[in-house]
Amino acid sequence: MTVLSDLPELLRSARHIVVFTGAGVSAESGISTFRDDLTGLWSRFDVTDLATPDAFRRDPDLVWGWYEWRRMNVLRASPNAGHAAIAAMKRYVPKLTLITQNVDDLHERAGSGSVIHLHGSLFAPRCFACARPAGFADELPDEPEGGRRMAPPECSHCGGHVRPGVVWFGETLPQAALKAAFKAAESCQVLFSIGTSSLVNPAAEIPRVAAQAGAAVVQINPNPTPLDGLARFNLRGPSAQELPRLIENTWQKH
Ligand code: BV8
Ligand code: ZN
């Protein structure tokens, strides 16, 4: 049985660390996690119904309004101590690969560079018809609670609907990002899985690939997840508290 006190030495001796994050890492920035994102206007939907191409085809204003409300929340949020600790870790480790399922830009705003976004970004809208990159309308929803329906902008090239630059359920992930993520998972000594319910595939396979390749999986999550049995270390707490403490115990007290 691995004891928690073994973790700092393992981290100091690692040549390559992968950090794999989900919505939980942004929770302490006030961004609601994926499964509790449906407040107000969207409370009668299941996420997997709303985050799909069909939902957008059926009711573009409802879906675009939801994403603009989420984007507005991200713009108003700040990175938290967990994002900052991940950015700081890069200084202590020979190689660190950051992979996120999140569509916010809080890792980048905390100073992390070359973030692998497996599920796209709220900040890269594109035309649903011709896929050309597109811009946002200037007005943002100003309702703090739940947002409202908003007509998506029209593509200046073909007049099609502009859609969010995220990967919806039933859509394939960006192949280059997925390949880079699996390659990193296969070659690291430690993989952190932080703030994810580990329910969505193929992203949820990444910690398993790392464990199969011999890496130690360190999970940081206040709640149980399907990864519990696989993780060599389970830090049962919020990442904005657990990560700074771990960095201090591992690299700053020495
Ligand atoms: C694909 C972007 C090939 C959009 C997301 C049936 C039909 C069709 C498909 C499927 C099917 N069955 C299965 C599938 C595959 C499907 C899937 O896995 N479905 C699940 C629901 C079973 N996957 C796909 O469709 C993928 N594409 O497979 O293509 C294909 C093609 C056609 C047909 C079949 C297959 C695409 C998946 C990508 C979807 N897009 N996001 C948007 O943001 O709107 S997924 C979204 O949910 C997130 O990006 C994330 O990846 C995922 C899970 O969310 P989490 O990040 O884990 O967040 P969650 O809220 O769940 O959990 C938060 C965690 O944080 C909790 O554990 C909590 O305890 C913890 N926490 C809370 N506070 C804190 C904390 N942790 C630390 N600190 C805290 N303070
Ligand atoms: Zn177009």
PDB file of C-alpha atoms in Angstrom, residues 5 11 21 27 33 69 77-78 90 99 108 116 120 124 130 135-136 138 142 168 179-180 212 226 231 238 246:
ATOM      1  CA  SER A   5       4.311  10.495   2.405  1.00  0.00           C
ATOM      2  CA  LEU A  11       7.252  13.796  -7.792  1.00  0.00           C
ATOM      3  CA  THR A  21      -7.956  18.310 -15.608  1.00  0.00           C
ATOM      4  CA  ALA A  27     -15.047  25.082  -9.552  1.00  0.00           C
ATOM      5  CA  THR A  33     -18.981  22.032 -12.955  1.00  0.00           C
ATOM      6  CA  TRP A  69     -23.777  32.712 -20.703  1.00  0.00           C
ATOM      7  CA  ALA A  77     -13.974  34.598 -13.300  1.00  0.00           C
ATOM      8  CA  SER A  78     -10.303  34.462 -12.302  1.00  0.00           C
ATOM      9  CA  LYS A  90       6.217  23.455 -14.621  1.00  0.00           C
ATOM     10  CA  ILE A  99      -4.225  18.206 -20.869  1.00  0.00           C
ATOM     11  CA  GLU A 108      -3.825  29.935 -19.879  1.00  0.00           C
ATOM     12  CA  ILE A 116      -3.941  20.515 -24.842  1.00  0.00           C
ATOM     13  CA  GLY A 120     -12.210  22.630 -27.669  1.00  0.00           C
ATOM     14  CA  ALA A 124     -12.856  29.719 -30.783  1.00  0.00           C
ATOM     15  CA  CYS A 130     -18.325  26.079 -43.630  1.00  0.00           C
ATOM     16  CA  GLY A 135     -16.180  36.278 -34.294  1.00  0.00           C
ATOM     17  CA  PHE A 136     -18.561  36.972 -31.406  1.00  0.00           C
ATOM     18  CA  ASP A 138     -20.393  42.425 -29.131  1.00  0.00           C
ATOM     19  CA  ASP A 142     -25.952  40.238 -18.642  1.00  0.00           C
ATOM     20  CA  TRP A 168     -20.186  18.190 -28.603  1.00  0.00           C
ATOM     21  CA  LYS A 179      -2.806  11.720 -30.139  1.00  0.00           C
ATOM     22  CA  ALA A 180      -0.565  14.104 -28.192  1.00  0.00           C
ATOM     23  CA  GLN A 212      -1.005   0.659 -17.919  1.00  0.00           C
ATOM     24  CA  PRO A 226     -14.482   5.411 -11.197  1.00  0.00           C
ATOM     25  CA  ALA A 231      -5.234   5.834  -8.494  1.00  0.00           C
ATOM     26  CA  PRO A 238     -10.638  20.630  -3.419  1.00  0.00           C
ATOM     27  CA  LEU A 246       1.435  19.440  -2.280  1.00  0.00           C
TER      28      LEU A 246
END
